[in-house]
Short mmCIF file of C-alpha atoms in Angstrom, two decimals:
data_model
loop_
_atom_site.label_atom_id
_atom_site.label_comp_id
_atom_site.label_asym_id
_atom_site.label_seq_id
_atom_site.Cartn_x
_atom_site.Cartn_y
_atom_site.Cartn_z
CA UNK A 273 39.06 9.15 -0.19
CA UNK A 274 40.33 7.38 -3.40
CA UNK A 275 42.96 8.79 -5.17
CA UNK A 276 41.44 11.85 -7.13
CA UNK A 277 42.45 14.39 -4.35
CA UNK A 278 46.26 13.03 -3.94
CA UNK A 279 46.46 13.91 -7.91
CA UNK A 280 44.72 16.97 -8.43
CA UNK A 281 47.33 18.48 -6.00
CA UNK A 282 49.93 17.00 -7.61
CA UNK A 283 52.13 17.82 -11.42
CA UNK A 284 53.65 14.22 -12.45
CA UNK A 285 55.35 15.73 -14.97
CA UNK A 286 57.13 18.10 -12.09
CA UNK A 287 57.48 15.76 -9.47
CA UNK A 288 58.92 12.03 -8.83
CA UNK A 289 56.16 10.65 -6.82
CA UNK A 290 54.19 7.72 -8.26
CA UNK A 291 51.30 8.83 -10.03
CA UNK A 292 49.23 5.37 -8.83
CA UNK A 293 49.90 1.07 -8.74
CA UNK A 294 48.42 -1.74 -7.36
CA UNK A 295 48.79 -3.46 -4.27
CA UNK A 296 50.24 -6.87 -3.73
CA UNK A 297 48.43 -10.09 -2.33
CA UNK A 298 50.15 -10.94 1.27
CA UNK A 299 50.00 -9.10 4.08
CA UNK A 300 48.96 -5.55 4.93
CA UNK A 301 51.23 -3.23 4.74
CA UNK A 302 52.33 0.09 6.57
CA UNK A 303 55.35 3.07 6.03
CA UNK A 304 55.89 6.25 8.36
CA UNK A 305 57.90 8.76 6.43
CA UNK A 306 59.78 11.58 7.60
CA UNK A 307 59.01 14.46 5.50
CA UNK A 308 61.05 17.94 5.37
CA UNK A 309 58.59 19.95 4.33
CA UNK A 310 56.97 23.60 5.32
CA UNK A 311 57.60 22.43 8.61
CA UNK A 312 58.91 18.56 9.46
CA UNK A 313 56.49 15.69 10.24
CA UNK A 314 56.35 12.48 9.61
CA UNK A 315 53.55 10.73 7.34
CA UNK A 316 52.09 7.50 9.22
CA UNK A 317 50.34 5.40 6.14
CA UNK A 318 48.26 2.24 6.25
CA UNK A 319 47.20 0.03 3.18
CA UNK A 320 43.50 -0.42 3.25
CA UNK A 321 41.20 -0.78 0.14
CA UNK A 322 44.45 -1.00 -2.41
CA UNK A 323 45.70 2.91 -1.03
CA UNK A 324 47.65 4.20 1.97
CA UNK A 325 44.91 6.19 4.07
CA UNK A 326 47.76 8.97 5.79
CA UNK A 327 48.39 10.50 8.75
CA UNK A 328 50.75 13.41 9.03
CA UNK A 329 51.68 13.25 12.71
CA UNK A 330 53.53 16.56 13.52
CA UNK A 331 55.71 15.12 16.11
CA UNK A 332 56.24 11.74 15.08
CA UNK A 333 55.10 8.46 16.87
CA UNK A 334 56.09 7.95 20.71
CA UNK A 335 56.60 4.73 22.08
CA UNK A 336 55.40 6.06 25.45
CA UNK A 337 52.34 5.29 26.01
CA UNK A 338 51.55 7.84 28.53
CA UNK A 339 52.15 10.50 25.42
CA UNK A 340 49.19 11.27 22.75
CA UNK A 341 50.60 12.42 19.27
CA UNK A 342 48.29 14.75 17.05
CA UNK A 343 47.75 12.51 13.88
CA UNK A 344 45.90 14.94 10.99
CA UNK A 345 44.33 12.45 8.35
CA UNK A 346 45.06 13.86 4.93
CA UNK A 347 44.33 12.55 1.34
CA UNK A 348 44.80 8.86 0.52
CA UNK A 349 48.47 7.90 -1.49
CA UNK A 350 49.11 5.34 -3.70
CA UNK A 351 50.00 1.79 -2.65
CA UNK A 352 53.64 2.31 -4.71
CA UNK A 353 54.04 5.86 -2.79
CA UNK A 354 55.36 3.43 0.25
CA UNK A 355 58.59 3.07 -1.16
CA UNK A 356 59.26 6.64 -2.12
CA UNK A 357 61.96 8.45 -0.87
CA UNK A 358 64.19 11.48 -2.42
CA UNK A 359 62.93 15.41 -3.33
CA UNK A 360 59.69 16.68 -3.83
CA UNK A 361 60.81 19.93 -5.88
CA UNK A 362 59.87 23.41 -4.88
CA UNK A 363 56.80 25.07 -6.45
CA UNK A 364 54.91 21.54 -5.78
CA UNK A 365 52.47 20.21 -3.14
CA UNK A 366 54.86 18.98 -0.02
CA UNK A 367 57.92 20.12 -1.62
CA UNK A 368 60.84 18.89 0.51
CA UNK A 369 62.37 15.84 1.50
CA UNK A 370 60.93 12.47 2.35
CA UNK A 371 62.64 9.36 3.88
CA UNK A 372 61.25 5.86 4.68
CA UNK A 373 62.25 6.29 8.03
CA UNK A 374 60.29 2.76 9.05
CA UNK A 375 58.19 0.28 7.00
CA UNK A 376 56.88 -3.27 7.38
CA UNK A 377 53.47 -5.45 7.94
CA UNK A 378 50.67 -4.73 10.18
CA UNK A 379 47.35 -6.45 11.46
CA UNK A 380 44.53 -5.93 13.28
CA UNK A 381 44.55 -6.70 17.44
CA UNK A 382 41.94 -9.15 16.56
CA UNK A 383 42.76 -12.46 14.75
CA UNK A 384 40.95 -12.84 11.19
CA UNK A 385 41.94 -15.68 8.72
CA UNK A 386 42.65 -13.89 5.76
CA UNK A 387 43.90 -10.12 4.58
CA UNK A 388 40.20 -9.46 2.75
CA UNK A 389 38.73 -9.91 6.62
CA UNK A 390 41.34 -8.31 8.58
CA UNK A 391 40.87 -5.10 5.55
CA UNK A 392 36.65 -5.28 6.28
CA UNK A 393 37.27 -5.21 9.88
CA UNK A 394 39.72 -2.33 9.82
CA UNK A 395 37.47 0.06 7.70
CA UNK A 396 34.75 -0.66 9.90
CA UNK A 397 37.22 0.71 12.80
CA UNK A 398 37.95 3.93 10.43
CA UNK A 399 34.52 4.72 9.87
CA UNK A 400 33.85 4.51 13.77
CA UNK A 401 36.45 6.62 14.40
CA UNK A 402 38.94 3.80 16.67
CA UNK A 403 41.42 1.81 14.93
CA UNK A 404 43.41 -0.80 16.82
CA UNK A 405 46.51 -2.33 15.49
CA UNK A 406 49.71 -3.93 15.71
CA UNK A 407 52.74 -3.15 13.81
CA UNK A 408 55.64 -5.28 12.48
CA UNK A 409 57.91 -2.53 11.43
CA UNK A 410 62.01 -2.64 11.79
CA UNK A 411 61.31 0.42 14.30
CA UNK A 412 58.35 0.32 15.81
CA UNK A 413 56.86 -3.29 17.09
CA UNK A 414 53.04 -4.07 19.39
CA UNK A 415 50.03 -2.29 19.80
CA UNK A 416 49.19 0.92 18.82
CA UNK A 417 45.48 3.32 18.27
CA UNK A 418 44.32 5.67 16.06
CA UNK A 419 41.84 8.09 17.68
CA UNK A 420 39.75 10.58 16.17
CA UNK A 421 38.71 13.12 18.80
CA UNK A 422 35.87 15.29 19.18
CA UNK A 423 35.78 18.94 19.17
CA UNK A 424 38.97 19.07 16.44
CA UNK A 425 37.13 18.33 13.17
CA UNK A 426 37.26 14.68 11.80
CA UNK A 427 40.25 14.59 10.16
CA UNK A 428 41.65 15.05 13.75
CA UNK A 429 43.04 11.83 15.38
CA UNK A 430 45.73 10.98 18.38
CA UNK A 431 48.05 8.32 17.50
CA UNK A 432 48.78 6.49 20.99
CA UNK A 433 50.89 3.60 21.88
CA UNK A 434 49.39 0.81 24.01
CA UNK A 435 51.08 -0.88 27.00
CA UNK A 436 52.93 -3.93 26.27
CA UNK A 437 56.13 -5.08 26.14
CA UNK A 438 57.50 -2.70 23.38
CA UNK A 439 56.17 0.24 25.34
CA UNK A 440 59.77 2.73 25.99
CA UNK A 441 59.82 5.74 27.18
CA UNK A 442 62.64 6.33 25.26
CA UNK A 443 62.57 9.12 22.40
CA UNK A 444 62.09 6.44 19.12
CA UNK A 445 62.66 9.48 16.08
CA UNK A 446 66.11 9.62 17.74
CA UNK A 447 66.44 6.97 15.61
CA UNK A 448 66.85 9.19 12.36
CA UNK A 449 67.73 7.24 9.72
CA UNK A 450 65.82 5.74 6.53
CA UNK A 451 65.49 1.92 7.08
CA UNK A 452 65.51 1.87 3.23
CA UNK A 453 68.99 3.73 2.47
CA UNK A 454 69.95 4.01 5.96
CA UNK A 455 70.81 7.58 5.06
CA UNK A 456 69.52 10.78 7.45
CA UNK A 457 67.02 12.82 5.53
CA UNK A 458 70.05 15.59 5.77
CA UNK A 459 72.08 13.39 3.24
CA UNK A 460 68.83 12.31 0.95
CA UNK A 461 68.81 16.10 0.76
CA UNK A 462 72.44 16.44 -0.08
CA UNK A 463 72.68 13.15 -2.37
CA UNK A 464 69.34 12.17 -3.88
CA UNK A 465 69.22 11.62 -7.24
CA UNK A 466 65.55 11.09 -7.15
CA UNK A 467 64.38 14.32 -8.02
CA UNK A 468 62.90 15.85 -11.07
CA UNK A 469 64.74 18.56 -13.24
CA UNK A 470 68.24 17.30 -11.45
CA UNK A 471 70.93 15.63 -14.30
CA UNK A 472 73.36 13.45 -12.79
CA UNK A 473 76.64 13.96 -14.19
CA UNK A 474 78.98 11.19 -13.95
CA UNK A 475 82.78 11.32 -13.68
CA UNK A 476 84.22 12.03 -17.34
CA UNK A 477 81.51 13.23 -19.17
CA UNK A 478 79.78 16.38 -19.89
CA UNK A 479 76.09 17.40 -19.63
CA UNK A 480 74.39 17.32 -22.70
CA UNK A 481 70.86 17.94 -20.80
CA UNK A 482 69.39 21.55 -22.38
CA UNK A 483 66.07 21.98 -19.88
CA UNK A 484 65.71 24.15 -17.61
CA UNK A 485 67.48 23.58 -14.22
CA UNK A 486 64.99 23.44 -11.06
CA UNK A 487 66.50 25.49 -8.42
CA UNK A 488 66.77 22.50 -4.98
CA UNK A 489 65.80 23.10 -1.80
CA UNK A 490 68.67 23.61 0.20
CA UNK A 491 70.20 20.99 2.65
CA UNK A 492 68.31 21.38 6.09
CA UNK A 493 70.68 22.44 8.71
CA UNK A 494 71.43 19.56 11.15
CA UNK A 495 69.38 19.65 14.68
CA UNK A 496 70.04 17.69 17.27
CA UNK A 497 67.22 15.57 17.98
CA UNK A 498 65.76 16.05 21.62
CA UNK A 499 63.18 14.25 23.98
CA UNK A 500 59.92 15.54 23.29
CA UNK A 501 58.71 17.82 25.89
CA UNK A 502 56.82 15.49 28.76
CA UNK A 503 55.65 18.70 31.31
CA UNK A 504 52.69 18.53 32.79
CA UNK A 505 51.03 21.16 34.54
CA UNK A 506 51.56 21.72 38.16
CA UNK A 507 50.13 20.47 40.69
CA UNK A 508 46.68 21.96 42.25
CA UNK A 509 48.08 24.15 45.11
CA UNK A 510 44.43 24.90 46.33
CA UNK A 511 43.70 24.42 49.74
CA UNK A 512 41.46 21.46 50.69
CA UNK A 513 39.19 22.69 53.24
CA UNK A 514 39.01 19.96 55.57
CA UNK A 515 38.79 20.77 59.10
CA UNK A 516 41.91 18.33 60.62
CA UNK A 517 41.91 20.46 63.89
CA UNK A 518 38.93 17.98 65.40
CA UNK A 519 40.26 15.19 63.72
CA UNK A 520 42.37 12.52 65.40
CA UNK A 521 46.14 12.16 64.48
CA UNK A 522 47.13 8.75 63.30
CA UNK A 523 50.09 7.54 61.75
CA UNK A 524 50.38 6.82 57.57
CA UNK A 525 48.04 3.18 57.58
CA UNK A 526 50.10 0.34 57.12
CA UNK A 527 46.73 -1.51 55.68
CA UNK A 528 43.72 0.03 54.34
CA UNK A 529 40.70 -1.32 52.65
CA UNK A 530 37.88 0.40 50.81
CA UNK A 531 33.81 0.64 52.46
CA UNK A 532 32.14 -1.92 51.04
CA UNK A 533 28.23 -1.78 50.83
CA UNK A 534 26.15 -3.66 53.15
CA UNK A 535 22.87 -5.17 52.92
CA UNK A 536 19.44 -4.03 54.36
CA UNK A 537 16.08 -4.98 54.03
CA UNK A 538 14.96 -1.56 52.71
CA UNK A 539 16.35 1.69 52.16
CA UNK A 540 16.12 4.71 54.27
CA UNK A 541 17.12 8.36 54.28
CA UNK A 542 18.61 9.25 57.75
CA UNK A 543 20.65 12.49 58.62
CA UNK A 544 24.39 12.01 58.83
CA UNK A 545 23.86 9.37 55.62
CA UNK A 546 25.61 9.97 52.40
CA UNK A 547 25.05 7.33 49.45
CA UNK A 548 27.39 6.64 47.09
CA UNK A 549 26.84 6.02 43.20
CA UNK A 550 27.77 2.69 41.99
CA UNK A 551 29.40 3.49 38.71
CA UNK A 552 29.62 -0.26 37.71
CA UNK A 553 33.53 0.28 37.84
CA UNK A 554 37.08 -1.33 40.46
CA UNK A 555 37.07 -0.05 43.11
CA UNK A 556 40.48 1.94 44.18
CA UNK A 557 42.49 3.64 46.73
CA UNK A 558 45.23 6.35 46.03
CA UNK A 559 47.88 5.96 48.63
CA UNK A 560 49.66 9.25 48.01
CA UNK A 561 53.13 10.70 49.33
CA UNK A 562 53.19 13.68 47.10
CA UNK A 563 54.55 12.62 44.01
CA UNK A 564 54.69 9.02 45.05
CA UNK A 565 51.19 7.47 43.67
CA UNK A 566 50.36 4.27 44.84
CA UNK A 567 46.66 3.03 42.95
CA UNK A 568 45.09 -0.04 44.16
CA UNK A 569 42.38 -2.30 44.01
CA UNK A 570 40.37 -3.67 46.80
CA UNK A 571 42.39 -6.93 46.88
CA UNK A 572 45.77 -5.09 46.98
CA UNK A 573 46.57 -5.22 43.16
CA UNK A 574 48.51 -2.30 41.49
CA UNK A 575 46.46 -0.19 39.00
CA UNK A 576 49.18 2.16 37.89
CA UNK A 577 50.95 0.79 35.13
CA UNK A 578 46.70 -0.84 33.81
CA UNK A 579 44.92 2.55 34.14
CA UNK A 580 48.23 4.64 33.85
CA UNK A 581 45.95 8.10 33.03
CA UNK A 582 44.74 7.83 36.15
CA UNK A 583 48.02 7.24 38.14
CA UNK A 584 49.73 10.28 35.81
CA UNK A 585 46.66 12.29 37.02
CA UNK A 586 46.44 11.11 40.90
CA UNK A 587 50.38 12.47 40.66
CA UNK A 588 49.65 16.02 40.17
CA UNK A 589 47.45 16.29 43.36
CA UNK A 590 50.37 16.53 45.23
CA UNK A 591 48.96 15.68 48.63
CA UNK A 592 50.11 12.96 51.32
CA UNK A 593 46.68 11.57 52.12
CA UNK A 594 44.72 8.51 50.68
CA UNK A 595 41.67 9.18 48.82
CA UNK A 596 38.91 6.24 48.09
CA UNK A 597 36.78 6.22 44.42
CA UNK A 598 35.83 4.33 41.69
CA UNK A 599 37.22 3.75 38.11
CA UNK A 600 35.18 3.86 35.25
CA UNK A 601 34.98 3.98 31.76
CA UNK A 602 32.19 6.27 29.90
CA UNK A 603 30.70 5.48 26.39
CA UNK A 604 30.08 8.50 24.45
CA UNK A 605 27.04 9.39 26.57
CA UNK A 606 28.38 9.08 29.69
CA UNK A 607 27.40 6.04 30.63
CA UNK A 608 30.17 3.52 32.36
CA UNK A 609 30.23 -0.04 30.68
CA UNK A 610 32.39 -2.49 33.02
CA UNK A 611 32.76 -4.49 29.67
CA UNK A 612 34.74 -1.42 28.56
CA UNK A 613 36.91 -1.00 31.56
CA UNK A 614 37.89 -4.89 31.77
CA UNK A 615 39.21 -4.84 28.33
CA UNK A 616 40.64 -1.58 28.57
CA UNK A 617 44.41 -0.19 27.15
CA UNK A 618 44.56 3.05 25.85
CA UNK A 619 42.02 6.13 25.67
CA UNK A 620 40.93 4.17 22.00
CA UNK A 621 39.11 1.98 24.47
CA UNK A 622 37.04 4.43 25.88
CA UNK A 623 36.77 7.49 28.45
CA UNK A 624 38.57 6.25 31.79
CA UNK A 625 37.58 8.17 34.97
CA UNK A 626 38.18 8.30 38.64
CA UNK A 627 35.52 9.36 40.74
CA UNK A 628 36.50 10.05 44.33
CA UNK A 629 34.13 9.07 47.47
CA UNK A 630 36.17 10.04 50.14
CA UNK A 631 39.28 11.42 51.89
CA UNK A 632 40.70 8.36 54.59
CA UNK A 633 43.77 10.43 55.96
CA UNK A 634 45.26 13.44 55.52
CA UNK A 635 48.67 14.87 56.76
CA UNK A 636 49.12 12.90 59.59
CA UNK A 637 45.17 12.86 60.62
CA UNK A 638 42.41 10.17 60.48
CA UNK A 639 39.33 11.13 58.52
CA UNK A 640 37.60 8.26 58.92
#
């Protein structure tokens, strides 16, 4: 975008934003910024190309990585807009409040020698729609993804948090203060002398100022920040039709292992036969007690916390049974690429599936 749409929305002579300035040699640079404006968001900007391309992310980055934020790409903003903070009066574009609520250096996942690669690299990940990053900010540290989706327009993007060790479930924009003034946006509201049309009048002396004043947008009233809604729907109540009245009854397995293909000389087509697809994926058992989600792989390795949709997903059958499938992950034609699945972290990597085969046991019955 350059910078032509970010000023033809904007009156410098109205407003104390920075009309434009150039960025510095060093390291990349990123700012989220909490912005009381028609409605509160926060502003998620990344230097690329000399701008910040922006994200206004309604509800605000999560740490969690089992939580997708909506991230709505708007209008590049000038390098120097990183370190703005104070009242955007009303009558202009975004009039409200804006805090630097966290700041500091990011790079690409990948390693590259120099900022002009790292910058190449990262555009190239724009343009395809999947940017992968990690952030050095006094707030929020690791790996995070940009996604654009499909279906939402291509300005529409999910902001999601990989798996590592900085991965919280905890609510992060609990943390509500400016890491530049440490001040709440409440009191930059209340206090800010950075806003145009506004004389400051110190102690003792008398304003001389003739304009105009600009009538202020009041002070917000204070909310108490809460945990951003995490319900999911309800578990599938439909009945499974399996007939358990012929089959034998058999205790929960204390070991299980997945069918494994065998080799023949030649295939065949008999009655009672059912083939399987081989989707190029891990193989993986659910071990379910209702809520209680056990994922593995055919060696006895955990796949929850790795392929976490999936285990979130598995959860919401409700059912004390274990099922036997494959996971996967699709391209954008459907096709599974095992490359894709062995590097996989977040939904930026690529569509992750589970197919299931087969039902092993079932309520105290063995399907086998």
């Amino acid at each position: 975008m350059a910078l032509t749409t970010y000023k033809q929305k904007r009156s410098f002579n109205q407003t104390p934003e920075p009309t434009g300035g150039k960025a510095k040699a060093g390291e990349l640079r990123f700012v989220i910024q909490k912005h009381d404006a028609s409605r509160l968001h926060y502003d998620f900007r990344l230097e690329m190309e000399g701008v910040l391309k922006s994200w206004a992310v309604p509800k605000g980055p999560s740490t969690d990585p089992a939580i997708r934020r909506l991230a709505m790409m708007v209008e590049d903003h000038p390098y120097d807009y990183r370190d703005f903070e104070g009242i955007i009066p009303e009558g202009n574009y975004g009039a409200g409040t804006v805090i630097v609520w966290d700041e500091g250096t990011y790079t690409p996942i990948e390693n590259f020698p120099d900022k002009k690669s790292q910058e190449k690299y990262l555009l190239k990940q724009l343009k395809e729609g999947s940017l992968k990053f990690v952030l050095y900010g006094k707030k929020l540290k690791g790996e995070f993804a940009l996604v654009r989706t499909n279906g939402m327009g291509d300005n529409s993007w999910l902001l999601i948090k990989h798996r590592d060790k900085y991965a919280s479930d905890t609510e992060i924009t609990e943390k509500d203060k400016s890491v530049q003034s440490g001040k709440t946006i409440d009191k930059v509201a209340s206090t800010s002398k950075k806003i145009w049309g506004r004389k400051i009048i110190e102690p003792g002396t008398t304003a001389k100022d003739k304009s105009a004043p600009v009538k202020e947008k009041p002070a917000p009233k204070k909310t108490t920040a809460k945990k951003a809604s995490t319900t999911k729907p309800a578990p599938v109540k439909k009945k499974i039709n399996a007939d358990l009245d012929d089959a034998p009854k058999a205790p929960f397995p204390q070991t299980v292992s997945p069918m494994l293909a065998t080799l023949v000389d030649k295939p065949f087509d008999q009655p009672g036969w059912l083939y399987e697809i081989k989707w190029d994926g891990y193989r993986a058992l659910s071990l379910c007690n209702k809520s209680e989600v056990n994922i593995i792989s055919r060696n006895n390795k955990s796949f929850n916390e790795k392929f976490y949709p999936i285990y979130e997903a598995v959860k919401l059958w409700g059912i004390y049974g274990i099922a036997d499938g494959e996971i996967a992950v699709l391209n954008d034609k459907g096709i599974s690429n095992f490359g894709a699945l062995q590097n996989w972290r977040s939904e930026a990597d690529g569509e992750i599936v589970y197919y299931v085969f087969d039902l092993l046991w079932l309520d105290g019955h063995d399907l086998t």
